[in-house]
mmCIF file of N, CA, C and O in Angstrom:
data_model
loop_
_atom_site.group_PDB
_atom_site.id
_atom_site.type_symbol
_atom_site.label_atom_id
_atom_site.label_comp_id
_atom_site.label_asym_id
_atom_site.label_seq_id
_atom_site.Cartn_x
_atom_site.Cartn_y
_atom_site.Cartn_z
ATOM 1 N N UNK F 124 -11.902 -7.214 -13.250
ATOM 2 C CA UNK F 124 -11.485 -7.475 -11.902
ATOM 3 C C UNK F 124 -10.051 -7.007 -11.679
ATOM 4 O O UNK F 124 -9.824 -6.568 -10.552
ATOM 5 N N UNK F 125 -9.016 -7.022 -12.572
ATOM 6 C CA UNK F 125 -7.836 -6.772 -12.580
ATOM 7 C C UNK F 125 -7.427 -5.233 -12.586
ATOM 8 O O UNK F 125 -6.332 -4.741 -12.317
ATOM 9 N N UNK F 126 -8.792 -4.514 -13.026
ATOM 10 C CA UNK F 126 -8.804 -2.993 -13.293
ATOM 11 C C UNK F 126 -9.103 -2.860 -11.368
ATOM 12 O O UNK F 126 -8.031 -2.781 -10.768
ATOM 13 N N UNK F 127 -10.089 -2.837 -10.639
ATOM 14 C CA UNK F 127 -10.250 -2.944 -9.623
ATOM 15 C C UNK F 127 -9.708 -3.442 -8.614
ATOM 16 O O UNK F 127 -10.065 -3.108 -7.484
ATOM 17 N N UNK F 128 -8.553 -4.509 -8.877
ATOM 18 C CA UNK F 128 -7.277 -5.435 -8.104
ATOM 19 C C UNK F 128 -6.186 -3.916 -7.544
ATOM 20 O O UNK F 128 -5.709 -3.522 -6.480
ATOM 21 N N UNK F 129 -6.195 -3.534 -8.754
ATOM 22 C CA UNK F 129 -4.643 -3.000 -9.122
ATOM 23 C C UNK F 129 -5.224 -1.142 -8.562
ATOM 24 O O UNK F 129 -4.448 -0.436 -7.917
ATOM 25 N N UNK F 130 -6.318 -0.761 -8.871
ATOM 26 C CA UNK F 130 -6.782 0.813 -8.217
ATOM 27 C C UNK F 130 -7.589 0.232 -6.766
ATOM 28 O O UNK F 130 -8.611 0.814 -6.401
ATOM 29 N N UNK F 131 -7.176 -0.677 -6.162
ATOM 30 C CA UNK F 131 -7.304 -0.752 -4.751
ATOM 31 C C UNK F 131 -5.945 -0.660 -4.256
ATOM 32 O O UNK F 131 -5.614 0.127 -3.369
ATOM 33 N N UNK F 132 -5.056 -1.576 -4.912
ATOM 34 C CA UNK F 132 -3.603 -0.941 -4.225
ATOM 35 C C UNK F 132 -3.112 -0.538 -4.568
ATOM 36 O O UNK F 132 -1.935 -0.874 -4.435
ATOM 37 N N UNK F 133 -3.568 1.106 -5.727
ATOM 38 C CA UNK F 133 -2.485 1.670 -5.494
ATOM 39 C C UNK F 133 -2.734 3.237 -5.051
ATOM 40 O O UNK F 133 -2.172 4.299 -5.318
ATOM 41 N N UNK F 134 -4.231 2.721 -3.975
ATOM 42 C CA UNK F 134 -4.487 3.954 -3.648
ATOM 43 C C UNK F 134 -4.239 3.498 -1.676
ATOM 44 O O UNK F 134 -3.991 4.227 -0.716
ATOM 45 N N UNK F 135 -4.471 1.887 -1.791
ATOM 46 C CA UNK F 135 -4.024 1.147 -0.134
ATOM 47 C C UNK F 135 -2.794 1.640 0.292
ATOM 48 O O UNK F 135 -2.826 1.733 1.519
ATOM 49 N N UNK F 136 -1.535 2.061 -0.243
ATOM 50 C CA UNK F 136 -0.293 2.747 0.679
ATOM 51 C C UNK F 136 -0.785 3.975 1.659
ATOM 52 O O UNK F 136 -0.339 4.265 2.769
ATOM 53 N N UNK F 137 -2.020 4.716 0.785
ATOM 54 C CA UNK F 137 -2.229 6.324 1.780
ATOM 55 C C UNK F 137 -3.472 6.350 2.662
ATOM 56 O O UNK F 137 -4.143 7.321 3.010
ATOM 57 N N UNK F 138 -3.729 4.136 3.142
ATOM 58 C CA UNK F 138 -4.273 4.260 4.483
ATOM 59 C C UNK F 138 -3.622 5.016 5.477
ATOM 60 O O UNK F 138 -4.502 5.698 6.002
ATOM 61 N N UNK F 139 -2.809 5.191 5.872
ATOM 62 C CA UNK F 139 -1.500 5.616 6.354
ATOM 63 C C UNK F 139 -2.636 7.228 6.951
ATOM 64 O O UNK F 139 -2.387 7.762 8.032
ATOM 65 N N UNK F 140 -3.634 7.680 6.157
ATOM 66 C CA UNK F 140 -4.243 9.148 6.239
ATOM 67 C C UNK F 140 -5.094 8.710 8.047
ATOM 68 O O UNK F 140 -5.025 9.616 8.877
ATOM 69 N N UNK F 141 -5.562 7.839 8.332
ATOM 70 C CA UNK F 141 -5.820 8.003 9.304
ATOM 71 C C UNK F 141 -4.891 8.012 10.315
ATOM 72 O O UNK F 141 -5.384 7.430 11.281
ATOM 73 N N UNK F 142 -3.677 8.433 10.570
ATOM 74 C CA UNK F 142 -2.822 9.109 11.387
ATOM 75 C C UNK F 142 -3.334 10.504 11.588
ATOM 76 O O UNK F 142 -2.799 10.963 12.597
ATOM 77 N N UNK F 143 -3.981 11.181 11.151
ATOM 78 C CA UNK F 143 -4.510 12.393 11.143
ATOM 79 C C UNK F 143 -5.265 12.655 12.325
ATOM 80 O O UNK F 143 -5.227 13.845 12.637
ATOM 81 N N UNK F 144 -6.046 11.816 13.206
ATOM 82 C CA UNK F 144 -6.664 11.621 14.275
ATOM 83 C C UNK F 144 -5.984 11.791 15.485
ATOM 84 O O UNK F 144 -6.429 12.018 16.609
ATOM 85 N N UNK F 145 -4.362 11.588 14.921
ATOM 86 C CA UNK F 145 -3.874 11.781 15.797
ATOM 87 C C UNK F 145 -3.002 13.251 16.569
ATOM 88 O O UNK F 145 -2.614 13.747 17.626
ATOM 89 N N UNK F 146 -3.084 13.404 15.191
ATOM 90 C CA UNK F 146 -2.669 15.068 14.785
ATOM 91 C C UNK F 146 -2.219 15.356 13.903
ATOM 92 O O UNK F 146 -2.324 14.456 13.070
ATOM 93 N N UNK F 147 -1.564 16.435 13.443
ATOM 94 C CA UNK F 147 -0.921 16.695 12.073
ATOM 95 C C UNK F 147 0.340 16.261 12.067
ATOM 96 O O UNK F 147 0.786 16.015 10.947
ATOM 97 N N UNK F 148 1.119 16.077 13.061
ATOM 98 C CA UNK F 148 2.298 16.191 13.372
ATOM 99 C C UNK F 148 2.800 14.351 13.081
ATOM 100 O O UNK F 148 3.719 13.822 12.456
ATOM 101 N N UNK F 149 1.805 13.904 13.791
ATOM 102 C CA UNK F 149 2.054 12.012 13.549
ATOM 103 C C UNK F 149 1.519 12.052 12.029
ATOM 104 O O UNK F 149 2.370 11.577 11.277
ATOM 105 N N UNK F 150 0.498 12.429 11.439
ATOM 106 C CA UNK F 150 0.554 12.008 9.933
ATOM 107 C C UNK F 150 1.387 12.553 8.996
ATOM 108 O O UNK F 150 1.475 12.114 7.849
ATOM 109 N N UNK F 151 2.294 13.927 9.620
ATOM 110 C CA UNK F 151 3.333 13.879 8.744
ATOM 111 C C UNK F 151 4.526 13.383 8.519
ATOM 112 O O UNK F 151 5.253 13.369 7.525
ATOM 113 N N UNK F 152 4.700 12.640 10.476
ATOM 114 C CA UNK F 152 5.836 11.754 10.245
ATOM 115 C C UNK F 152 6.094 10.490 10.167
ATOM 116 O O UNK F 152 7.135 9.832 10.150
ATOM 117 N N UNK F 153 4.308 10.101 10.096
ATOM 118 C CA UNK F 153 3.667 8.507 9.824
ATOM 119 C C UNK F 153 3.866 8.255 8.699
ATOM 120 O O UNK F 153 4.251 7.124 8.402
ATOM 121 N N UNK F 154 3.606 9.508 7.452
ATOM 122 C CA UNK F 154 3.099 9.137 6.105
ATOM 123 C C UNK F 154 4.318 8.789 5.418
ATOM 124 O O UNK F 154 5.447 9.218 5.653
ATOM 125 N N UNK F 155 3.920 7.874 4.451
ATOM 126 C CA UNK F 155 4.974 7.237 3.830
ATOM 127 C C UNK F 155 5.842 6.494 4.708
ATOM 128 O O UNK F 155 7.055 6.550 4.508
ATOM 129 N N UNK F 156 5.392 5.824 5.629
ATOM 130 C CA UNK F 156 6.156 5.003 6.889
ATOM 131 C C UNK F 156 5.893 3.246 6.115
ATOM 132 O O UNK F 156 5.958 2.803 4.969
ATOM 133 N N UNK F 157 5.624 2.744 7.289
ATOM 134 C CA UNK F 157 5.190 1.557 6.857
ATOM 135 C C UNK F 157 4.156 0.623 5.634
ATOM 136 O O UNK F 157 4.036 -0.470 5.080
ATOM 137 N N UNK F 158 3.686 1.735 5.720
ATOM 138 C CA UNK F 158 2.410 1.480 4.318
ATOM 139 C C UNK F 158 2.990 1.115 2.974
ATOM 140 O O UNK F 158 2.550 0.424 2.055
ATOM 141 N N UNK F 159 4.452 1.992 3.191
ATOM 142 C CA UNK F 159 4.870 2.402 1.790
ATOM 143 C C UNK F 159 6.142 1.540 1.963
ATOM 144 O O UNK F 159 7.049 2.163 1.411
ATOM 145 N N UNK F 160 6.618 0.374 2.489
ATOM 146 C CA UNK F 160 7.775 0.011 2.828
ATOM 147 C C UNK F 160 7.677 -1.807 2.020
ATOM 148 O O UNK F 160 6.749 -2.575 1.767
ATOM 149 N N UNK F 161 8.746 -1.838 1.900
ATOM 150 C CA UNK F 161 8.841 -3.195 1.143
ATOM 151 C C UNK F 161 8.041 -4.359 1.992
ATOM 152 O O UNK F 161 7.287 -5.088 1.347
ATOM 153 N N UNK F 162 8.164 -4.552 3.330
ATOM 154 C CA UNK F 162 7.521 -5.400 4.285
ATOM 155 C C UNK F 162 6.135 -4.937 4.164
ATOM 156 O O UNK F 162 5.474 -5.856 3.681
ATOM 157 N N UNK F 163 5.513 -4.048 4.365
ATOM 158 C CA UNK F 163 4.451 -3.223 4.126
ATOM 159 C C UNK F 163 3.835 -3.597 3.096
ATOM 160 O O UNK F 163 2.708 -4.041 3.313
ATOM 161 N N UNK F 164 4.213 -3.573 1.940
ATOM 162 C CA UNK F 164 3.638 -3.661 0.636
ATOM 163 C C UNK F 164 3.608 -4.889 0.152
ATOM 164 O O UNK F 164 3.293 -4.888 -1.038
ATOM 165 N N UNK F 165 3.870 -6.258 0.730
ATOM 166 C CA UNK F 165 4.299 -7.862 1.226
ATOM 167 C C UNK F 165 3.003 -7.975 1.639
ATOM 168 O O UNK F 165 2.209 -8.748 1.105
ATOM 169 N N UNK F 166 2.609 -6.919 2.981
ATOM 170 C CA UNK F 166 1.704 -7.727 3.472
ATOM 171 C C UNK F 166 0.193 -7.159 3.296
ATOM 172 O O UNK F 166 -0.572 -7.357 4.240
ATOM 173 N N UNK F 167 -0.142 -6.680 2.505
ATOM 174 C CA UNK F 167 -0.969 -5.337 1.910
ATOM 175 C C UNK F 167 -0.997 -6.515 0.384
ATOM 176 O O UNK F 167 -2.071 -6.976 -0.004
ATOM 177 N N UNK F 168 0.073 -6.786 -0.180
ATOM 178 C CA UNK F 168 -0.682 -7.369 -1.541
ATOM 179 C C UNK F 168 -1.125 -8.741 -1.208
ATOM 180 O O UNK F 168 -1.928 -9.148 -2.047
ATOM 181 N N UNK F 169 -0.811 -9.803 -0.032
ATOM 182 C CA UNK F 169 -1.421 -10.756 0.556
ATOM 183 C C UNK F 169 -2.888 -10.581 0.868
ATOM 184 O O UNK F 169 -3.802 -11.314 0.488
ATOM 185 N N UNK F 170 -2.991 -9.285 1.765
ATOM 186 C CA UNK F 170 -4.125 -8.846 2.400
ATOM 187 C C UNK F 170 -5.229 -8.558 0.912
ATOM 188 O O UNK F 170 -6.354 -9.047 0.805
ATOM 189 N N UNK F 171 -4.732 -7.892 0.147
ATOM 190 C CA UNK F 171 -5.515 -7.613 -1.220
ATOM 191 C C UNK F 171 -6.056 -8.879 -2.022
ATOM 192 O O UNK F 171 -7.076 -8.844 -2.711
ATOM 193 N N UNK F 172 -5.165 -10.120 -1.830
ATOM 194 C CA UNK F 172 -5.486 -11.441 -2.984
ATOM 195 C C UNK F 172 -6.518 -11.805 -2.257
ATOM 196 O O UNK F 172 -7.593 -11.908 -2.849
ATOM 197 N N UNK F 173 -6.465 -12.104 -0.741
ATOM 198 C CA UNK F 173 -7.483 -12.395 -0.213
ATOM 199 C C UNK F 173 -8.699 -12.107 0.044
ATOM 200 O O UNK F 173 -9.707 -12.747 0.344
ATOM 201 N N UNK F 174 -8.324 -10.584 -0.192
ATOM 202 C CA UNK F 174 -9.757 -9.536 -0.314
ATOM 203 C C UNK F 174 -10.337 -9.865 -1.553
ATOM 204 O O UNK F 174 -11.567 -9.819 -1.586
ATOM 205 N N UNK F 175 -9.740 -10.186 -2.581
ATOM 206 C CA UNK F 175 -10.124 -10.370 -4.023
ATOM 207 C C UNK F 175 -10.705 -11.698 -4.354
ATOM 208 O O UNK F 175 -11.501 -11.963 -5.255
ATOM 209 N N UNK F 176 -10.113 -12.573 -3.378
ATOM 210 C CA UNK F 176 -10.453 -14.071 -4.170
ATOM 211 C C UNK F 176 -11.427 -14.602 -4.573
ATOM 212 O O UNK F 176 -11.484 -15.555 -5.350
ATOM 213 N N UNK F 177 -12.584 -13.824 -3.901
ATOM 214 C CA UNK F 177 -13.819 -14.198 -3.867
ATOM 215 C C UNK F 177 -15.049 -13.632 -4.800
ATOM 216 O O UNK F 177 -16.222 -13.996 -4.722
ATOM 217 N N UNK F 178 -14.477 -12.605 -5.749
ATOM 218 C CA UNK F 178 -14.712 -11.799 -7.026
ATOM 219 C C UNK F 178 -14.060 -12.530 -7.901
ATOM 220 O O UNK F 178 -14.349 -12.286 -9.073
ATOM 221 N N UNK F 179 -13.246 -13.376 -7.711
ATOM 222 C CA UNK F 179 -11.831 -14.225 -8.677
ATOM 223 C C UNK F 179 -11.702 -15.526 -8.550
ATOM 224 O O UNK F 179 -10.561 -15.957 -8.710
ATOM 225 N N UNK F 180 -12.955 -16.656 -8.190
ATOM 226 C CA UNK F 180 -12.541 -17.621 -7.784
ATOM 227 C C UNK F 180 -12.292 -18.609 -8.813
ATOM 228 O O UNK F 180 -12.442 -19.807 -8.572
ATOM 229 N N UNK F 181 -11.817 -18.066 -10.259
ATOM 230 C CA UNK F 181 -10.803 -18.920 -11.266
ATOM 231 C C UNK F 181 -9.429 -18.681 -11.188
ATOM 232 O O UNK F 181 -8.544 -19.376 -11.688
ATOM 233 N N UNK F 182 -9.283 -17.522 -10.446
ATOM 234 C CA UNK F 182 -7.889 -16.592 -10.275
ATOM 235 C C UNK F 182 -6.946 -17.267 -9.414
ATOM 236 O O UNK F 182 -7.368 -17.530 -8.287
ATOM 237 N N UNK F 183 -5.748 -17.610 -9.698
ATOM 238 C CA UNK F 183 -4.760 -17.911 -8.993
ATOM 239 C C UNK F 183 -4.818 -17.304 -7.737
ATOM 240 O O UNK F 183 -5.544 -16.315 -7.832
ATOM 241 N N UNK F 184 -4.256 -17.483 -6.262
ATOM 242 C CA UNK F 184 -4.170 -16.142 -5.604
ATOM 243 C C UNK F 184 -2.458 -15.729 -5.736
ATOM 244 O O UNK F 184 -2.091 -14.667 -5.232
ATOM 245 N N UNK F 185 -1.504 -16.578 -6.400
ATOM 246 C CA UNK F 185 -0.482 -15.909 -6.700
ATOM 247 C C UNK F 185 -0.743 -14.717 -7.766
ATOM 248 O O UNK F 185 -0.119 -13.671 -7.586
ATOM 249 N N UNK F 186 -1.549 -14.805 -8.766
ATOM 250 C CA UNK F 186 -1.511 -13.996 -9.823
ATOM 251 C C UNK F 186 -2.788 -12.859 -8.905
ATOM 252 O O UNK F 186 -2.485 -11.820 -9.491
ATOM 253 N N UNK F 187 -3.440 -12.613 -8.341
ATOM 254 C CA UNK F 187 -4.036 -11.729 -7.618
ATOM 255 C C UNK F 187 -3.071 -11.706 -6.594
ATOM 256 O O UNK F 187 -3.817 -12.252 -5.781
ATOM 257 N N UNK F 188 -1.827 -11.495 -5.823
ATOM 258 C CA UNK F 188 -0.911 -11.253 -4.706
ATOM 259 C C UNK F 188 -0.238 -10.315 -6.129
ATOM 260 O O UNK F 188 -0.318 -9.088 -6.069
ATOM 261 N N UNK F 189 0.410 -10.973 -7.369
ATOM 262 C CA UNK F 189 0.999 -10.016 -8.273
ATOM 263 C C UNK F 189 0.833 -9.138 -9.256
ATOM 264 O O UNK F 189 1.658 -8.657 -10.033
ATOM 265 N N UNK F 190 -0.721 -8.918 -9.108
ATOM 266 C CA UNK F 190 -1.264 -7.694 -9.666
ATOM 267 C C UNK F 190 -1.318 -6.487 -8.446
ATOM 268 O O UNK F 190 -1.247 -5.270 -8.619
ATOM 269 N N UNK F 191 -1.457 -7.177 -7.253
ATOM 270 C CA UNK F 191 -1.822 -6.378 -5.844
ATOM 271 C C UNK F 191 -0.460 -5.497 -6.301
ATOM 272 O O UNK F 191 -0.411 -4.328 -6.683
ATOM 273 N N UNK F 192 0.849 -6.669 -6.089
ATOM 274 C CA UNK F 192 1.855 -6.167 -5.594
ATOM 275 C C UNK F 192 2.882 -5.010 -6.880
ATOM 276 O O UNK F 192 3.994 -4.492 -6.786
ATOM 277 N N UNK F 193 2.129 -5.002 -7.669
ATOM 278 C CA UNK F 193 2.373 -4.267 -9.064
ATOM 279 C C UNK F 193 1.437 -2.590 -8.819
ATOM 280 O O UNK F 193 1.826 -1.454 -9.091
ATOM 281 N N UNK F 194 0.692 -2.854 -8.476
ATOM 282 C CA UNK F 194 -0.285 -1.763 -8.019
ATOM 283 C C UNK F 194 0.419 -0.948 -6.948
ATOM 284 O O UNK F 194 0.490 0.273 -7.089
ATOM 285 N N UNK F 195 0.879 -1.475 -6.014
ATOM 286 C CA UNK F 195 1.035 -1.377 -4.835
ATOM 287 C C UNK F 195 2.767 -0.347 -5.182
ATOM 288 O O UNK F 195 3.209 0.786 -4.986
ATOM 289 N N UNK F 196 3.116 -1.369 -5.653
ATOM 290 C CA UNK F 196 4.442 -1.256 -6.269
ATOM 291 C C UNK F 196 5.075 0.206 -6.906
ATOM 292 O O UNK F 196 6.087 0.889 -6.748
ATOM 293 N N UNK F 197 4.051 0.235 -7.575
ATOM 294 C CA UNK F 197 3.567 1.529 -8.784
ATOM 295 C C UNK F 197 3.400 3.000 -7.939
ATOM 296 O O UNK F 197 3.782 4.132 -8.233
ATOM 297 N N UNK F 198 2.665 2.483 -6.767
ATOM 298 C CA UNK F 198 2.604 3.578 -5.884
ATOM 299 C C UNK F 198 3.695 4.348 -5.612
ATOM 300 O O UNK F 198 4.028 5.492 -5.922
ATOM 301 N N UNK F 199 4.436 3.004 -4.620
ATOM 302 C CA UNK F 199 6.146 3.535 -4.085
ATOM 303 C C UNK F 199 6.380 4.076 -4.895
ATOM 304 O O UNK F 199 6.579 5.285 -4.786
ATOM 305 N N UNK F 200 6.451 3.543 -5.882
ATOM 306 C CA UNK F 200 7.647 3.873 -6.758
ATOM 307 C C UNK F 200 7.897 5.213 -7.604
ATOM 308 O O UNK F 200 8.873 5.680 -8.190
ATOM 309 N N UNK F 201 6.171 5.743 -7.341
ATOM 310 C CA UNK F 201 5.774 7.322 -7.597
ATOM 311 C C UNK F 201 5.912 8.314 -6.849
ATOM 312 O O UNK F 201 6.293 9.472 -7.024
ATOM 313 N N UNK F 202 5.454 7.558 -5.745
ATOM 314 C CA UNK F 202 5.743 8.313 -4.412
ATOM 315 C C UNK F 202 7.738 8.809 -4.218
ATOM 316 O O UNK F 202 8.238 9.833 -3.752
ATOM 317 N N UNK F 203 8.423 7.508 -4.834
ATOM 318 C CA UNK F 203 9.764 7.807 -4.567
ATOM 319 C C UNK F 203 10.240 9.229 -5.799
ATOM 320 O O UNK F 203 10.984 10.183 -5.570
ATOM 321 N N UNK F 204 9.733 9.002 -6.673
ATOM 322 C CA UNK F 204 10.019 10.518 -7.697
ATOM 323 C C UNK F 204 9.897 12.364 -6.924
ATOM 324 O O UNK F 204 10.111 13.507 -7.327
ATOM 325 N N UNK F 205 9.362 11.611 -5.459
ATOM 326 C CA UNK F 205 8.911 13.480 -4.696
ATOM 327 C C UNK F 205 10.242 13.578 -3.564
ATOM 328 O O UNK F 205 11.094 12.847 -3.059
ATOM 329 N N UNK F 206 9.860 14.770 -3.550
ATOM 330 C CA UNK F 206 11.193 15.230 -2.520
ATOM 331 C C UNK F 206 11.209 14.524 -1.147
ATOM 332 O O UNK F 206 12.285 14.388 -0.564
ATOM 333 N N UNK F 207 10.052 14.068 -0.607
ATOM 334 C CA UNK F 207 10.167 13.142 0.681
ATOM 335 C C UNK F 207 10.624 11.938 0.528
ATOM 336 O O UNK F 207 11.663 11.407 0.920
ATOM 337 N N UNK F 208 9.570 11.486 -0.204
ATOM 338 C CA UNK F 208 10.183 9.766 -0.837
ATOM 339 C C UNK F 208 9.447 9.035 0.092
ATOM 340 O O UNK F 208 8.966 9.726 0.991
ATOM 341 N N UNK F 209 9.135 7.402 0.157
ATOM 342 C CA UNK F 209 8.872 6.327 1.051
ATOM 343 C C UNK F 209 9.961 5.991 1.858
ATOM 344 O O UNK F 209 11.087 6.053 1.364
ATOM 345 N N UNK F 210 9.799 5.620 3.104
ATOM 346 C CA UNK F 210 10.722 4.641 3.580
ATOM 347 C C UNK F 210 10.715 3.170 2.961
ATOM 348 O O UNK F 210 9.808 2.437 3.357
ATOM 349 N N UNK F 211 11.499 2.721 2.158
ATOM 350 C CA UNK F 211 11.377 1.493 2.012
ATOM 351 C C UNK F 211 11.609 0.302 3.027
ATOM 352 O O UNK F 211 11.137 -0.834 3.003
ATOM 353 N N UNK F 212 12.540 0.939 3.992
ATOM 354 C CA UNK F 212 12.812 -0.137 4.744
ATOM 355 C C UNK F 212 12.430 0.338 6.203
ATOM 356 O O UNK F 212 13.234 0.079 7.098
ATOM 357 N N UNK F 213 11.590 0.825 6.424
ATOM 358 C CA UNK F 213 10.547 1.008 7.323
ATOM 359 C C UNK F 213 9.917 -0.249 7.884
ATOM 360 O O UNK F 213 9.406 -1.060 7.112
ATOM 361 N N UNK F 214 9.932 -0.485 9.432
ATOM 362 C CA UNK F 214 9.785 0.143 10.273
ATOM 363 C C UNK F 214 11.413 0.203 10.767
ATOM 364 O O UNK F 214 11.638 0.891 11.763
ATOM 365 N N UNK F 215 12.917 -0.705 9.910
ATOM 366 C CA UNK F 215 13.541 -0.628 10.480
ATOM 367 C C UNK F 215 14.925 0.607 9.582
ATOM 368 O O UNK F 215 16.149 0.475 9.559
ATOM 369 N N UNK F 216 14.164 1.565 9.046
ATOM 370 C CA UNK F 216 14.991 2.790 8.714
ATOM 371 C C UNK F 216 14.707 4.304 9.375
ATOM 372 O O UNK F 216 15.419 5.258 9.061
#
């Protein structure tokens, strides 16, 4: 369950792809916006424990919020090694 916790969020930051609908132009200056932002990734590993709890119901939902948020985490934090980078402090950077 913890293998499946953790490759749900740390592929959940590049929901962010359906900006594409909107054009190319909003998903290139959407991506890595909010999805990928410390508030963002708060409320995305909440959203994940809860998605999980019910595959996990011996599981803490703190310890499923901190596998989310490790996953999640892992993302940014890969994403920050590229020449664009995340906004971390998105929506207010």
């Amino acid at each position: 369950m913890a293998y499946a916790l953790m490759a749900a969020a740390s592929v959940l930051p590049d929901s962010d792809i359906v900006l594409k609908i909107f054009g190319s132009d909003a998903y290139l200056f959407g991506h890595r916006g909010i999805t990928h932002s410390l508030a963002g990734l708060a409320f995305q590993a909440v959203l994940l424990a809860f998605a999980f709890r019910n595959y996990a119901p011996g599981v803490s939902p703190g310890l499923l919020a901190g596998l989310s948020l490790a996953g999640l985490g892992l993302h940014s934090a890969l994403d920050g090694l590229t020449s664009w980078g995340p906004q971390l402090l998105a929506p207010f950077s």
